Each structure stands twice: as C-alpha cells, then as structure tokens.
C-alpha cells in the first residue's frame, strides 16, 4: 500500500489535534462552581503568565494550580494588601515547553491546561475556583499579534475561553522550522545565520536551495552546520545567472522554508524594511539584490543583473 503524501499526513495530524483540543477545552470547562473574573490575566511570549485575583479580607495566602489530567503544578500566590478594596493574590509564572529541559518553569506539554485558584483563610479553611473570562473580542489593529510563540522553541501558549467560560491555557507545539537569526549583507554577498527549532534536528546537515518563485527553477545552496545552527551564503552569482530579468527567490534549508517565524510581528515586510544593494560577483559582474521578509516572515531575495547597465557605451571612432 502506497503511503499518503506528507502534505496529506500533516493535514490529518492537524485535524486530529484540533479535534483533541476542542474535546479537552470542553472537559476543562466543566464544574468548578462560580467563575469570578481575575483582576489581571495576561501571557507574554508564551512564557510569562501574570495573574492577579481579588481575595477576601481574611485571606492569608493561596496557590495557582495548573493541571492537565493527572499532572498538577502549584504556584504560590503572594498576598498584596490594598488601601482601597480587597487584597490581591498575585503571581508571575514562568512557563516552558515540556521538551525544553534547559530552563526552569512549569513544563507544559501539547494540550489544554486548567487554571484553578486555591485560597486559605486564617482558620485554615480552603476554597477553590476557576477564572472566568469573556469571549475573545476583536483585537485592535497593532503592529504585534495578540499571541506570540516562545522565541526559543516555537511553542504557542494562549489563554483561551472554554465552553463554560473558564480561562484555560492551550499549548501548541510548533512545526519543525528553519529560523533565520540574522542576515549580513557585505560588498560581495549575503550571509545568513539561522537555527533549527521544534524537532527539526533531522534536517541538520542538509543542504539548502534557492527556488525561483515564478517557475520553480532551483539553485543549490551550501550550508555550514554547527549542531543545529547553520550559516549559508546566498548564491547571488548562480541566481543572477539563471536567466535574464528580475526574479524573486525563496530560500529553503533541507525541506524547511527559511524565515523569521518565532516572532510577535504582524507584518514583517512593513516592520522590517530593507534596502536594495549592489553586489560584486566573482566573475566581475554586478547584481542589484533585495534581501527581505514577506509579510508572513519568509525570507526572500530579489536580484537583477545590472552589469551591462553600468558599462560605459562604446565610443564611435571618427
């Protein structure tokens, strides 16, 4: 039996994960009694969760419970008195991908995580409740997206609303990616520095390619590797020599498109404008190239051979 194409497998896996998340969100929203709204609830870069909830006057402390199935993590809530109104229970929680053991924090695996506030008073009595949030309003137009992935691993953690109105965390691991760290133009070419993320280690050691956008012409790209980090030099001479005219080329490392993917920028083309530059080619020719990002973050290079345009016209002999 012939296995299905990789694109079909990816679509099936994505559909299965979406269904699983929907079921987990429904289960996480059941029970828990009343759902008071938090005073503050926010998440930055999928890594830093900030929580503040109103506490009773007789409260002496509490914990924030982050649970999924049988896994439970308890984070202390600090009591902060206020001059006016009830005191607050607050916490700043560091989150991380469960596969990333290189840093501290609450390890979240792919799935939906329930948030529960546990309080206690001076008599030792404990109470528990979830956190209620309204439906996601239409976000105002800003240069950044409301939910940003972890810039180290690509995992996206969002605060979402379950069917019952309860606030939960939904952690979604990134697809394997080739992340561009920086590119450096010089007089003779463009050097790109990047790294593999999200389980893309299987691509380490692979070579790259520049793919002409309009017709799919391919130019090989040599890649230097150091573990999962890589450096490549854009082959402007072969790209320019592939045919007359100005063309746009997309870069790939192995099977992965190269780009700035792990970012909270909404429109990379608008927020990271780059100039056209003239580069000297090894054969003495000149090319005008524009290394840039597309709105989605993909890295592309536009180039045009301008060698003949810069030569002085031949003088007529009398």
Short mmCIF file of C-alpha atoms in Angstrom, two decimals:
data_model
loop_
_atom_site.label_atom_id
_atom_site.label_comp_id
_atom_site.label_asym_id
_atom_site.label_seq_id
_atom_site.Cartn_x
_atom_site.Cartn_y
_atom_site.Cartn_z
CA UNK A 1 0.00 0.00 0.00
CA UNK A 2 1.40 3.38 -1.03
CA UNK A 3 1.76 5.75 1.96
CA UNK A 4 -0.10 9.09 1.69
CA UNK A 5 1.88 12.18 0.68
CA UNK A 6 3.50 14.17 3.53
CA UNK A 7 1.13 17.11 2.95
CA UNK A 8 -1.88 14.81 3.46
CA UNK A 9 -0.34 13.36 6.64
CA UNK A 10 0.24 16.86 8.02
CA UNK A 11 -3.35 17.86 7.32
CA UNK A 12 -4.68 14.72 9.01
CA UNK A 13 -2.50 15.29 12.07
CA UNK A 14 -3.58 18.93 12.27
CA UNK A 15 -7.24 17.93 12.08
CA UNK A 16 -6.77 15.31 14.80
CA UNK A 17 -5.03 17.80 17.07
CA UNK A 18 -7.74 20.43 16.54
CA UNK A 19 -10.39 17.86 17.50
CA UNK A 20 -8.43 16.81 20.58
CA UNK A 21 -8.04 20.43 21.71
CA UNK A 22 -11.78 21.00 21.28
CA UNK A 23 -12.57 17.98 23.47
CA UNK A 24 -10.01 18.99 26.12
CA UNK A 25 -11.32 22.56 26.27
CA UNK A 26 -14.86 21.27 26.77
CA UNK A 27 -13.70 18.95 29.56
CA UNK A 28 -11.64 21.68 31.25
CA UNK A 29 -14.69 23.98 31.39
CA UNK A 30 -16.92 21.57 33.30
CA UNK A 31 -17.59 22.05 37.01
CA UNK A 32 -15.80 24.39 39.36
CA UNK A 33 -18.77 26.48 40.56
CA UNK A 34 -18.69 30.22 40.11
CA UNK A 35 -16.04 31.76 37.90
CA UNK A 36 -15.02 35.19 39.19
CA UNK A 37 -13.15 37.32 36.68
CA UNK A 38 -9.49 37.96 37.51
CA UNK A 39 -8.27 41.48 38.18
CA UNK A 40 -5.48 40.76 35.71
CA UNK A 41 -4.63 37.79 33.49
CA UNK A 42 -2.06 38.04 30.71
CA UNK A 43 0.57 36.00 28.93
CA UNK A 44 3.73 37.30 27.28
CA UNK A 45 5.70 35.43 24.60
CA UNK A 46 4.09 32.12 25.67
CA UNK A 47 6.49 32.15 28.63
CA UNK A 48 5.37 34.58 31.33
CA UNK A 49 1.91 34.25 32.88
CA UNK A 50 0.75 37.12 35.10
CA UNK A 51 -2.22 36.58 37.42
CA UNK A 52 -3.96 38.83 39.96
CA UNK A 53 -7.23 37.88 41.66
CA UNK A 54 -9.24 39.60 44.37
CA UNK A 55 -9.05 37.89 47.77
CA UNK A 56 -11.26 38.10 50.84
CA UNK A 57 -10.18 40.29 53.73
CA UNK A 58 -9.45 37.23 55.87
CA UNK A 59 -7.30 35.52 53.24
CA UNK A 60 -3.74 34.67 54.27
CA UNK A 61 -2.45 33.07 51.09
CA UNK A 62 -3.17 30.82 48.17
CA UNK A 63 -1.90 28.85 45.19
CA UNK A 64 -2.48 28.80 41.46
CA UNK A 65 -2.98 25.24 40.25
CA UNK A 66 -2.13 24.42 36.63
CA UNK A 67 -3.47 20.97 35.79
CA UNK A 68 -3.98 18.62 32.86
CA UNK A 69 -5.18 15.11 33.60
CA UNK A 70 -3.11 13.71 36.46
CA UNK A 71 -0.39 16.34 36.12
CA UNK A 72 -0.59 19.24 38.53
CA UNK A 73 1.73 22.16 39.25
CA UNK A 74 1.16 24.51 42.18
CA UNK A 75 2.47 28.09 42.13
CA UNK A 76 2.33 30.20 45.33
CA UNK A 77 0.16 33.32 45.20
CA UNK A 78 1.50 36.32 47.11
CA UNK A 79 -0.92 38.36 49.22
CA UNK A 80 -0.78 42.08 48.43
CA UNK A 81 -2.88 44.37 50.65
CA UNK A 82 -4.55 47.39 49.07
CA UNK A 83 -5.54 50.67 50.66
CA UNK A 84 -8.94 50.55 48.97
CA UNK A 85 -10.74 47.31 48.26
CA UNK A 86 -9.97 43.69 48.91
CA UNK A 87 -6.37 42.46 48.90
CA UNK A 88 -4.92 40.79 45.83
CA UNK A 89 -3.38 37.38 45.32
CA UNK A 90 -0.74 37.67 42.60
CA UNK A 91 1.81 35.51 40.81
CA UNK A 92 4.18 35.69 37.88
CA UNK A 93 4.64 32.20 36.46
CA UNK A 94 7.40 31.10 34.09
CA UNK A 95 6.18 28.56 31.53
CA UNK A 96 8.24 26.33 29.24
CA UNK A 97 7.84 23.56 26.71
CA UNK A 98 7.94 20.20 28.48
CA UNK A 99 10.61 19.06 26.00
CA UNK A 100 12.86 22.02 26.82
CA UNK A 101 14.78 20.97 29.89
CA UNK A 102 17.35 23.75 29.62
CA UNK A 103 15.49 26.31 31.74
CA UNK A 104 13.24 26.49 34.79
CA UNK A 105 9.48 26.90 34.73
CA UNK A 106 6.22 24.98 34.66
CA UNK A 107 6.60 22.38 31.85
CA UNK A 108 3.57 22.37 29.56
CA UNK A 109 3.01 19.57 27.08
CA UNK A 110 0.85 19.92 23.99
CA UNK A 111 -2.77 20.32 25.12
CA UNK A 112 -5.20 22.25 27.33
CA UNK A 113 -4.29 23.17 30.91
CA UNK A 114 -6.83 24.16 33.57
CA UNK A 115 -6.28 27.15 35.87
CA UNK A 116 -7.61 26.97 39.43
CA UNK A 117 -7.15 29.42 42.30
CA UNK A 118 -6.89 27.84 45.76
CA UNK A 119 -7.18 30.18 48.76
CA UNK A 120 -6.99 29.73 52.51
CA UNK A 121 -8.03 31.94 55.42
CA UNK A 122 -6.71 32.44 58.97
CA UNK A 123 -8.78 29.48 60.19
CA UNK A 124 -7.19 27.15 57.67
CA UNK A 125 -10.28 26.86 55.52
CA UNK A 126 -9.58 26.41 51.82
CA UNK A 127 -11.59 27.35 48.77
CA UNK A 128 -11.13 26.71 45.07
CA UNK A 129 -12.49 28.38 41.98
CA UNK A 130 -11.66 28.79 38.34
CA UNK A 131 -11.14 32.07 36.50
CA UNK A 132 -13.84 33.38 34.20
CA UNK A 133 -13.15 35.37 31.05
CA UNK A 134 -15.33 36.88 28.38
CA UNK A 135 -15.24 35.81 24.76
CA UNK A 136 -12.27 36.98 22.76
CA UNK A 137 -13.06 40.49 21.49
CA UNK A 138 -11.78 41.67 18.14
CA UNK A 139 -8.21 42.85 18.91
CA UNK A 140 -7.32 46.42 17.97
CA UNK A 141 -5.00 46.78 14.98
CA UNK A 142 -1.47 46.82 16.35
CA UNK A 143 1.99 46.03 14.92
CA UNK A 144 2.10 42.84 17.01
CA UNK A 145 -0.14 39.78 17.23
CA UNK A 146 -2.04 39.10 20.48
CA UNK A 147 -0.46 35.66 20.95
CA UNK A 148 3.27 35.27 20.38
CA UNK A 149 5.20 31.96 20.31
CA UNK A 150 8.07 31.12 22.58
CA UNK A 151 11.06 32.61 20.72
CA UNK A 152 13.25 29.71 21.77
CA UNK A 153 11.10 26.66 20.99
CA UNK A 154 8.23 27.99 18.88
CA UNK A 155 5.58 26.58 21.23
CA UNK A 156 2.50 28.79 21.29
CA UNK A 157 0.64 29.14 24.60
CA UNK A 158 -2.63 31.08 24.64
CA UNK A 159 -5.20 32.00 27.24
CA UNK A 160 -8.46 30.76 25.75
CA UNK A 161 -12.07 30.52 26.90
CA UNK A 162 -13.61 27.09 27.39
CA UNK A 163 -17.26 26.45 26.56
CA UNK A 164 -18.28 27.14 30.17
CA UNK A 165 -16.47 30.48 30.24
CA UNK A 166 -13.44 29.24 32.17
CA UNK A 167 -9.95 30.54 31.38
CA UNK A 168 -7.54 27.77 30.33
CA UNK A 169 -4.09 27.61 28.78
CA UNK A 170 -3.75 25.94 25.39
CA UNK A 171 -0.21 24.90 24.46
CA UNK A 172 0.50 24.08 20.81
CA UNK A 173 3.92 22.87 19.75
CA UNK A 174 5.43 24.38 16.65
CA UNK A 175 6.05 22.57 13.41
CA UNK A 176 9.74 21.97 12.57
CA UNK A 177 11.19 25.25 11.34
CA UNK A 178 14.35 26.83 9.96
CA UNK A 179 14.55 30.08 11.91
CA UNK A 180 16.58 32.96 10.49
CA UNK A 181 18.52 34.65 13.29
CA UNK A 182 20.11 37.40 11.18
CA UNK A 183 21.42 38.10 7.71
CA UNK A 184 24.51 40.18 6.98
CA UNK A 185 24.99 41.88 3.60
CA UNK A 186 28.52 42.79 2.52
CA UNK A 187 30.07 44.06 -0.68
CA UNK A 188 30.29 40.58 -2.19
CA UNK A 189 27.20 38.78 -0.94
CA UNK A 190 24.67 38.00 1.78
CA UNK A 191 25.43 35.68 4.69
CA UNK A 192 22.53 34.13 6.61
CA UNK A 193 22.74 32.77 10.16
CA UNK A 194 19.97 30.54 11.48
CA UNK A 195 18.97 27.58 13.64
CA UNK A 196 16.62 24.62 13.60
CA UNK A 197 13.74 24.54 16.09
CA UNK A 198 10.83 22.35 17.13
CA UNK A 199 12.16 18.90 16.39
CA UNK A 200 13.81 19.81 13.10
CA UNK A 201 17.10 18.19 14.14
CA UNK A 202 16.59 15.60 11.42
CA UNK A 203 17.33 18.33 8.89
CA UNK A 204 20.76 19.08 10.39
CA UNK A 205 23.49 18.51 7.83
CA UNK A 206 21.15 19.01 4.89
CA UNK A 207 21.97 21.37 2.07
CA UNK A 208 19.82 24.28 1.02
CA UNK A 209 18.32 25.58 -2.16
CA UNK A 210 17.08 28.80 -3.66
CA UNK A 211 13.78 28.36 -5.51
CA UNK A 212 12.74 30.89 -8.12
CA UNK A 213 9.22 31.85 -7.22
CA UNK A 214 7.64 32.18 -10.63
CA UNK A 215 8.78 28.98 -12.34
CA UNK A 216 10.41 26.80 -9.66
CA UNK A 217 13.99 26.90 -11.01
CA UNK A 218 16.31 25.59 -8.27
CA UNK A 219 19.85 26.72 -7.40
CA UNK A 220 21.78 24.65 -4.79
CA UNK A 221 22.94 26.41 -1.62
CA UNK A 222 25.82 25.17 0.51
CA UNK A 223 25.12 25.18 4.26
CA UNK A 224 27.73 25.09 7.04
CA UNK A 225 26.49 23.33 10.19
CA UNK A 226 27.37 23.54 13.85
CA UNK A 227 24.99 21.19 15.67
CA UNK A 228 21.54 22.67 14.93
CA UNK A 229 22.88 26.10 13.97
CA UNK A 230 23.73 26.88 10.37
CA UNK A 231 25.30 29.50 8.13
CA UNK A 232 24.75 29.86 4.42
CA UNK A 233 25.83 32.28 1.74
CA UNK A 234 23.18 33.31 -0.76
CA UNK A 235 24.47 32.22 -4.22
CA UNK A 236 23.81 35.53 -5.95
CA UNK A 237 26.06 34.66 -8.91
CA UNK A 238 24.14 31.48 -9.79
CA UNK A 239 20.77 33.09 -9.08
CA UNK A 240 21.57 36.06 -11.29
CA UNK A 241 22.99 33.79 -13.99
CA UNK A 242 19.91 31.54 -14.05
CA UNK A 243 18.22 33.82 -16.59
CA UNK A 244 17.68 37.44 -17.61
CA UNK A 245 15.28 39.68 -15.74
CA UNK A 246 14.45 40.42 -12.13
CA UNK A 247 13.28 37.43 -10.11
CA UNK A 248 12.25 36.63 -6.55
CA UNK A 249 13.87 33.64 -4.87
CA UNK A 250 12.75 31.79 -1.72
CA UNK A 251 15.35 30.03 0.45
CA UNK A 252 14.99 26.57 1.95
CA UNK A 253 17.16 24.55 4.33
CA UNK A 254 16.60 20.90 3.62
CA UNK A 255 12.81 20.66 3.28
CA UNK A 256 12.14 23.67 5.53
CA UNK A 257 11.38 27.20 4.33
CA UNK A 258 13.74 29.77 5.82
CA UNK A 259 12.24 32.73 7.64
CA UNK A 260 11.65 34.72 10.81
CA UNK A 261 8.84 32.59 12.22
CA UNK A 262 9.16 32.89 16.00
CA UNK A 263 8.07 36.48 16.40
CA UNK A 264 5.11 38.56 17.53
CA UNK A 265 5.38 40.87 14.50
CA UNK A 266 2.16 41.05 12.49
CA UNK A 267 3.63 42.22 9.16
CA UNK A 268 7.35 41.54 8.76
CA UNK A 269 7.60 43.31 5.42
CA UNK A 270 6.23 46.55 6.87
CA UNK A 271 8.09 46.39 10.18
CA UNK A 272 11.48 45.32 8.81
CA UNK A 273 12.05 47.26 5.57
CA UNK A 274 15.40 46.58 3.91
CA UNK A 275 17.16 48.46 1.09
CA UNK A 276 18.25 47.32 -2.35
CA UNK A 277 22.02 46.85 -2.57
CA UNK A 278 24.55 46.36 -5.34
CA UNK A 279 26.88 43.36 -5.01
CA UNK A 280 30.05 42.49 -6.92
CA UNK A 281 30.00 38.95 -8.30
CA UNK A 282 33.09 36.69 -8.55
CA UNK A 283 33.09 36.93 -12.35
CA UNK A 284 33.28 40.72 -12.25
CA UNK A 285 29.58 41.29 -12.85
CA UNK A 286 27.21 43.36 -10.72
CA UNK A 287 23.81 42.46 -9.37
CA UNK A 288 21.21 44.55 -7.60
CA UNK A 289 19.65 42.43 -4.86
CA UNK A 290 17.00 42.96 -2.24
CA UNK A 291 17.07 40.61 0.74
CA UNK A 292 13.76 40.99 2.54
CA UNK A 293 10.95 39.39 4.52
CA UNK A 294 7.46 38.71 3.24
CA UNK A 295 4.53 39.77 5.45
CA UNK A 296 4.36 36.24 6.90
CA UNK A 297 8.07 36.24 7.78
CA UNK A 298 9.52 34.17 4.93
CA UNK A 299 12.99 35.23 3.79
CA UNK A 300 13.31 36.05 0.08
CA UNK A 301 15.87 37.64 -2.23
CA UNK A 302 15.12 39.62 -5.39
CA UNK A 303 18.04 40.05 -7.80
CA UNK A 304 18.75 41.60 -11.20
CA UNK A 305 21.91 41.55 -13.31
CA UNK A 306 22.95 45.18 -13.85
CA UNK A 307 26.41 44.56 -15.31
CA UNK A 308 25.54 45.88 -18.77
CA UNK A 309 23.70 48.87 -17.32
CA UNK A 310 26.86 50.11 -15.59
CA UNK A 311 29.22 49.84 -18.56
CA UNK A 312 30.08 52.94 -20.48
CA UNK A 313 28.80 52.93 -24.04
CA UNK A 314 31.44 52.31 -26.67
CA UNK A 315 32.67 55.48 -28.34
CA UNK A 316 32.34 55.77 -32.08
CA UNK A 317 35.59 56.10 -33.96
CA UNK A 318 35.66 59.02 -36.41
#
